[in-house]
Short mmCIF file of C-alpha atoms and ligand atoms in Angstrom, two decimals:
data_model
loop_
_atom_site.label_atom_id
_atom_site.label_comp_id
_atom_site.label_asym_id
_atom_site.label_seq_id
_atom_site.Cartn_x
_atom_site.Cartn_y
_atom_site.Cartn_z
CA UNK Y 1 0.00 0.00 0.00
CA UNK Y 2 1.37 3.25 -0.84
CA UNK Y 3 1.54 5.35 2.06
CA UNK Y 4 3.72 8.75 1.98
CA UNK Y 5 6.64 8.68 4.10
CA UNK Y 6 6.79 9.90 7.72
CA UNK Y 7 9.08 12.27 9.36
CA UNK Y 8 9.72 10.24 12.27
CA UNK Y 9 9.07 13.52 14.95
CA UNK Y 10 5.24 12.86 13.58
CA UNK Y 11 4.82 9.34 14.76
CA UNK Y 12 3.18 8.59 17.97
CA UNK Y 13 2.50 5.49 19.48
CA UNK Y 14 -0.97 5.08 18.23
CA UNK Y 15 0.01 5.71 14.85
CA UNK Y 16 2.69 2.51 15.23
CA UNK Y 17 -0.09 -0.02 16.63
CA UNK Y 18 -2.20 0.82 13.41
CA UNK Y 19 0.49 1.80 10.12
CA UNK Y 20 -0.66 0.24 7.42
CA UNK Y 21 -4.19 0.58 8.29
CA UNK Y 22 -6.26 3.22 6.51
CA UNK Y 23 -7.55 5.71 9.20
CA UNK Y 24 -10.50 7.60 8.36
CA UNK Y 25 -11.23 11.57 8.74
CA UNK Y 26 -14.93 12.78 8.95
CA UNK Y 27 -14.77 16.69 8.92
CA UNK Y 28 -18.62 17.82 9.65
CA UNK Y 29 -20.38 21.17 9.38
CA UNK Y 30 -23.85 22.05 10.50
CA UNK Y 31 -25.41 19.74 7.81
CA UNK Y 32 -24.56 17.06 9.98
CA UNK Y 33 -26.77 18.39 12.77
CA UNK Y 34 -29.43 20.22 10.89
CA UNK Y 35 -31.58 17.01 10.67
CA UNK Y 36 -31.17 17.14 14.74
CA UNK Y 37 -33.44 20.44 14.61
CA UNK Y 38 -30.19 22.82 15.19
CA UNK Y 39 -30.15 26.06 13.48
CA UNK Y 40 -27.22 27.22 11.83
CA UNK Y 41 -26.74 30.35 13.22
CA UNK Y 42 -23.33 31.13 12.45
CA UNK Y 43 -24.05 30.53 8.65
CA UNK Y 44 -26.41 33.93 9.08
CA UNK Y 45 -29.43 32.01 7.78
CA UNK Y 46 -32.84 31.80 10.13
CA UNK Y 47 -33.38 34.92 12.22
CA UNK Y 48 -29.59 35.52 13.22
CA UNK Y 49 -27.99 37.95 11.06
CA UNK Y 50 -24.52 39.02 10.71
CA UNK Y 51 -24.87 41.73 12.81
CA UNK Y 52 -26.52 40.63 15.87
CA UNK Y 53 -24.00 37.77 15.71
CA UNK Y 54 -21.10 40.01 15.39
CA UNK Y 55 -22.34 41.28 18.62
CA UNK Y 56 -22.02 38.33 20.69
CA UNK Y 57 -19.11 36.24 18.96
CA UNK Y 58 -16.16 38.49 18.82
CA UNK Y 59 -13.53 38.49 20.43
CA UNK Y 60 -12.42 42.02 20.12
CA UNK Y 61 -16.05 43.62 21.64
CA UNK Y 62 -17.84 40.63 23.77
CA UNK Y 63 -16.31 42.20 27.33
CA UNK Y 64 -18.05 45.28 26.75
CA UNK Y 65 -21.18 43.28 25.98
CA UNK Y 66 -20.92 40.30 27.88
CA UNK Y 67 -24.28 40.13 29.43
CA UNK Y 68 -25.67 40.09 26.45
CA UNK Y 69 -22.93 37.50 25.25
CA UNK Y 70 -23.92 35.24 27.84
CA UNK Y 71 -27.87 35.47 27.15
CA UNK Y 72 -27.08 34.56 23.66
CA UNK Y 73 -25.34 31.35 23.93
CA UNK Y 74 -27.54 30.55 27.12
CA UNK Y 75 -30.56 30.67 24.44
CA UNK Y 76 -29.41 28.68 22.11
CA UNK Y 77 -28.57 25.66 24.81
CA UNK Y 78 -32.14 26.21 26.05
CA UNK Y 79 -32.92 25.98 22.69
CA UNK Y 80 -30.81 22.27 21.91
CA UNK Y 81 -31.84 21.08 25.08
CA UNK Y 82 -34.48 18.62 23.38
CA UNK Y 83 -32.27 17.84 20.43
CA UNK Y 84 -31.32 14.49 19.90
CA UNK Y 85 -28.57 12.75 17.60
CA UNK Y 86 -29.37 11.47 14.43
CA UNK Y 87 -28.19 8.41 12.49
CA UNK Y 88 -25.37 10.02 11.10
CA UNK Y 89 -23.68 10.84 14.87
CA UNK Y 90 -24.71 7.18 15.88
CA UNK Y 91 -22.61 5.58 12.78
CA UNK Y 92 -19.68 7.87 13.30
CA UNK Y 93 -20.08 7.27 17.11
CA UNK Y 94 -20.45 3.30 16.03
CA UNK Y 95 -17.15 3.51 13.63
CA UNK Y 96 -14.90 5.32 16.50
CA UNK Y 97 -15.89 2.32 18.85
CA UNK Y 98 -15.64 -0.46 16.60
CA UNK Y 99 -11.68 0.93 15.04
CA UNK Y 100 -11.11 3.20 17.71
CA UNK Y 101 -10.03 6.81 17.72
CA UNK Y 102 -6.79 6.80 16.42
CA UNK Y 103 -8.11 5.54 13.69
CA UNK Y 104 -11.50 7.31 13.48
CA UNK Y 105 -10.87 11.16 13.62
CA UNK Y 106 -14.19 13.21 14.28
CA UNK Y 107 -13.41 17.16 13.28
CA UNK Y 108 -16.26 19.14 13.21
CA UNK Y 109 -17.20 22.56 12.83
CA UNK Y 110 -20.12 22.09 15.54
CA UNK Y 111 -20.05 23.83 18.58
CA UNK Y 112 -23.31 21.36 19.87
CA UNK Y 113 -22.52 17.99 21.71
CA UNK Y 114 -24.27 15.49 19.62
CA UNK Y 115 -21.48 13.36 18.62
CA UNK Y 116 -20.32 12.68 22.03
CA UNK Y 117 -24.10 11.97 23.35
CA UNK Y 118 -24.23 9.53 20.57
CA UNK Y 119 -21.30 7.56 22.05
CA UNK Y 120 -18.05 9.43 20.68
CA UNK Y 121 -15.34 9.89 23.00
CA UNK Y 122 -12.92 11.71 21.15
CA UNK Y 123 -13.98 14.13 19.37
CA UNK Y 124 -12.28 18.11 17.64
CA UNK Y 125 -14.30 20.53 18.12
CA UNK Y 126 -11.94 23.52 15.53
CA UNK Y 127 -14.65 26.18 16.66
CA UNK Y 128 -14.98 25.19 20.26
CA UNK Y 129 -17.99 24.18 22.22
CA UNK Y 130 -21.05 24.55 24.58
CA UNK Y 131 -19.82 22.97 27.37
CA UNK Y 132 -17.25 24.60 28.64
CA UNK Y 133 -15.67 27.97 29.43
CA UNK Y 134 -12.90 29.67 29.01
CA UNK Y 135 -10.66 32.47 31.14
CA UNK Y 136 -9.23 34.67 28.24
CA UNK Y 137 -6.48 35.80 31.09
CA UNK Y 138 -5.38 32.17 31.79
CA UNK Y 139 -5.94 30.40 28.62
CA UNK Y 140 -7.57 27.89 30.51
CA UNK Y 141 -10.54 26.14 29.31
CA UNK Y 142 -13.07 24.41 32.54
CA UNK Y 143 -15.93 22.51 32.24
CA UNK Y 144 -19.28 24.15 33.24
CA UNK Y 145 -20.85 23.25 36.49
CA UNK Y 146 -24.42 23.88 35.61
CA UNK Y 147 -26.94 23.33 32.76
CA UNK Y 148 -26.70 27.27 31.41
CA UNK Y 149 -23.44 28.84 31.04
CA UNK Y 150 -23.12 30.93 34.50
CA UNK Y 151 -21.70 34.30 33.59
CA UNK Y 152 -20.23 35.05 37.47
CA UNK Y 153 -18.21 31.59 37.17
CA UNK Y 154 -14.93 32.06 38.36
CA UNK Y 155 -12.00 30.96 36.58
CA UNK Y 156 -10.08 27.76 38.72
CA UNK Y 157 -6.52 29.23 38.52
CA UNK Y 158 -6.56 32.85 39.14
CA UNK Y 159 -10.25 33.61 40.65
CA UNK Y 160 -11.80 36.22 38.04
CA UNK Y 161 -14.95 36.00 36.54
CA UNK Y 162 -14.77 38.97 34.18
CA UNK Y 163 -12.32 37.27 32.31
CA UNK Y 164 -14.08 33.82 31.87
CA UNK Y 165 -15.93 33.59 28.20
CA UNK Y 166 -18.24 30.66 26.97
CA UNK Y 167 -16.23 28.43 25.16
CA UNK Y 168 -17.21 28.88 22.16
CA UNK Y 169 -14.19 30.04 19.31
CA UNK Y 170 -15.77 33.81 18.67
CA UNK Y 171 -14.71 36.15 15.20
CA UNK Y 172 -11.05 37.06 15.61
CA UNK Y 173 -10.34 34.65 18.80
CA UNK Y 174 -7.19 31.92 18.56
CA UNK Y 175 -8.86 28.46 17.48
CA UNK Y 176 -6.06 26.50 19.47
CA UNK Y 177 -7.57 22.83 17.78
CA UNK Y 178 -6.89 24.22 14.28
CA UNK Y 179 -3.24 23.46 14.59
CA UNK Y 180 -4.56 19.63 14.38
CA UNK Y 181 -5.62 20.31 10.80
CA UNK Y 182 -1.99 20.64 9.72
CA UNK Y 183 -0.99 17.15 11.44
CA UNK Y 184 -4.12 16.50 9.16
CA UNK Y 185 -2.95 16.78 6.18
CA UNK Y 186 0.64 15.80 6.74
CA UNK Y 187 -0.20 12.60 7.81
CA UNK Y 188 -3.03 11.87 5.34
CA UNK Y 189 -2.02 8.98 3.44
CA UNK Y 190 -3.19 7.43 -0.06
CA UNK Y 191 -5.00 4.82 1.78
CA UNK Y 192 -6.57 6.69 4.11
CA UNK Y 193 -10.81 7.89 3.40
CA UNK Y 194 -11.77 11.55 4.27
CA UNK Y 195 -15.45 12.21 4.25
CA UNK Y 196 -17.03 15.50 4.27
CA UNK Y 197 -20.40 15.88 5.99
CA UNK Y 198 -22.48 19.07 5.43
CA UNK Y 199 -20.26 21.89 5.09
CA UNK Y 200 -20.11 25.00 2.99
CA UNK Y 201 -16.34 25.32 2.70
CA UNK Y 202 -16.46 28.87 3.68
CA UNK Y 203 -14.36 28.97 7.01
CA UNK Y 204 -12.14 26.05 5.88
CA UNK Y 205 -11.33 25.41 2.38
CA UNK Y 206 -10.57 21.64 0.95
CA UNK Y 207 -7.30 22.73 0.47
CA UNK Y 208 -6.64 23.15 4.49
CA UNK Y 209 -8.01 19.88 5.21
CA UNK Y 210 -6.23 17.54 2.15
CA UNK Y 211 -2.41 16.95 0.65
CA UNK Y 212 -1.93 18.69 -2.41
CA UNK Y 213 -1.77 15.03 -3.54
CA UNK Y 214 -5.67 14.37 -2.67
CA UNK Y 215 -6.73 17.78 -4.43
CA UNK Y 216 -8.93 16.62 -7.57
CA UNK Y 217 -10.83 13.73 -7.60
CA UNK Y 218 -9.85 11.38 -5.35
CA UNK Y 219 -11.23 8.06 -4.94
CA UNK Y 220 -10.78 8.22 -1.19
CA UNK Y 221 -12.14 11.63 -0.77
CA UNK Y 222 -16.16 11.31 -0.16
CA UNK Y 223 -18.59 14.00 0.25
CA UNK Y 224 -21.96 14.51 1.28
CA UNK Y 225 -24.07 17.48 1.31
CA UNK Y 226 -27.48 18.19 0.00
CA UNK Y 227 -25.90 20.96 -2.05
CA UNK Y 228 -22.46 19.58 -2.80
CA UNK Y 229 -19.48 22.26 -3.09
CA UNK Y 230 -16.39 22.20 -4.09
CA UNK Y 231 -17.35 18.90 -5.30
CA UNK Y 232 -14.05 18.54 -8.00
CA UNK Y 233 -12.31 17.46 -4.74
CA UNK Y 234 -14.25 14.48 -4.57
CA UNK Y 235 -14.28 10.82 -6.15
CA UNK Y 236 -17.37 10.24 -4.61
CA UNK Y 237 -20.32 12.86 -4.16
CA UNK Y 238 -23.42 11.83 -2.44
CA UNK Y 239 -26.12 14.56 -3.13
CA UNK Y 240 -28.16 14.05 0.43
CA UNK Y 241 -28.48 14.37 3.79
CA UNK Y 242 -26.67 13.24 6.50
CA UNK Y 243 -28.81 10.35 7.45
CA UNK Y 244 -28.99 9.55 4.05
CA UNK Y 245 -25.90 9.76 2.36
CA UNK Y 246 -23.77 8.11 5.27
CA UNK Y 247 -25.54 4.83 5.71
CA UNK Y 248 -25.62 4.73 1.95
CA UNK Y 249 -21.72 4.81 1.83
CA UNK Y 250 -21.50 2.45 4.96
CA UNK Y 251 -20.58 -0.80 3.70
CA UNK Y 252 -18.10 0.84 1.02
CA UNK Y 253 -16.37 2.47 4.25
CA UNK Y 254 -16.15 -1.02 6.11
CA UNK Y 255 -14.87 -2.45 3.10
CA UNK Y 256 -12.26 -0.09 2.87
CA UNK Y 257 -11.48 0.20 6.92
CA UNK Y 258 -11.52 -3.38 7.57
CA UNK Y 259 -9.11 -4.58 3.74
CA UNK Y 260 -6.20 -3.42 6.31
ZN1 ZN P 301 -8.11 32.73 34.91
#
């Protein structure tokens, strides 16, 4: 199998129990949890426009507004509370616990929790999360302690609360996980199967995500979006929904992960 070569400062143990096996990548977008009743709010569609979202997600004003910042996101958990996963998080959850997560890498876009309530335990969120906060003085990211984000929650290391955020990666903040989408695509190999799951492309281009030896057509590169773009990246393009399109490429994916 052709694999490209590896520096040797990338390896880690968990890449030596499984070389040789193909790994596979799903990058997800909102798509994935539309069907789950989430709106996608940061895309500026439904009743959130670009300017009352500029308000509360960036970096560079939400002190100066940060009761309102903290109303916001407190909303929209209220409003997930009843949302449930859907197929597509149980089969990815299903694949990371039948190969295991260093060979099933979740990356998603989603700030909601749905993968992990489906049964993923390892899972990138690039754009951060609902769960946790995060003091902007420390750099230090804590869980929450109660249902709703608590906006006089004091930071564990140095005491403030003024400085504690929700976690979620605003406009013009550091996105810490995104330095795993270089190890991405270094590592990628031939053999390995990258599936993209309802996303736009806007905030993170194919090109970010794939070697410049996967861009075109590869056979190994799937997609699946209702409204497929970028689609010349892709050998395999499945015009549908999540729950649709996934299960449809299922058995070609075991195929695939278990040939190793
Ligand atoms: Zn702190």
């Amino acid at each position: 199998m052709g694999g490209r070569f590896h520096p040797l400062g990338d390896l880690q143990l968990a890449d030596l129990d499984t070389r040789g096996a193909p790994r596979l990548y799903v990058f997800s977008g909102a798509g994935l949890s539309a069907e789950s009743g989430l709106s996608t709010f940061r895309t500026g569609d439904g009743i959130w426009t670009h300017a009352s979202i500029d308000e509360v997600c960036n970096y560079l004003t939400w002190r100066r507004n940060r009761a309102a910042v903290f109303r916001f996101y407190n909303e929209r958990i209220a409003e997930s509370a009843h949302a449930q996963p859907n197929a597509a998080h149980r089969l990815l959850a299903q694949w990371q616990q039948r190969w295991g997560a260093e060979r099933v890498h979740l990356i998603t876009q989603n700030i909601d929790d749905l993968l992990e309530q489906a049964g993923a335990h390892a899972v990138t969120h690039l754009h951060g999360d609902m769960v946790s906060l995060l003091c902007t003085d420390c750099d230090l990211r804590f869980p929450k302690a109660t249902r709703a984000l608590d906006p006089d929650a004091a930071c564990p290391e140095c005491g403030r609360a003024a400085s504690v955020k929700p976690g979620v990666v605003f406009f013009n903040e550091a996105a810490p996980e995104y330095a795993k989408l270089h190890r991405l695509q270094r590592e990628m190999t031939d053999d390995d199967l990258f599936i993209a799951i309802g996303t736009a492309f806007e905030v993170i281009p194919p090109e970010r995500l794939l070697p410049s030896v996967r861009w075109g057509a590869h056979a190994r590169n799937l997609l699946i979006d209702p409204a497929p773009r970028c689609d010349a990246f892709f050998g395999v393009v499945e015009a549908s929904p999540a729950t649709v399109g996934l299960p449809k490429l299922a058995p070609m994916i075991a195929r695939l992960m278990d040939a190793a």
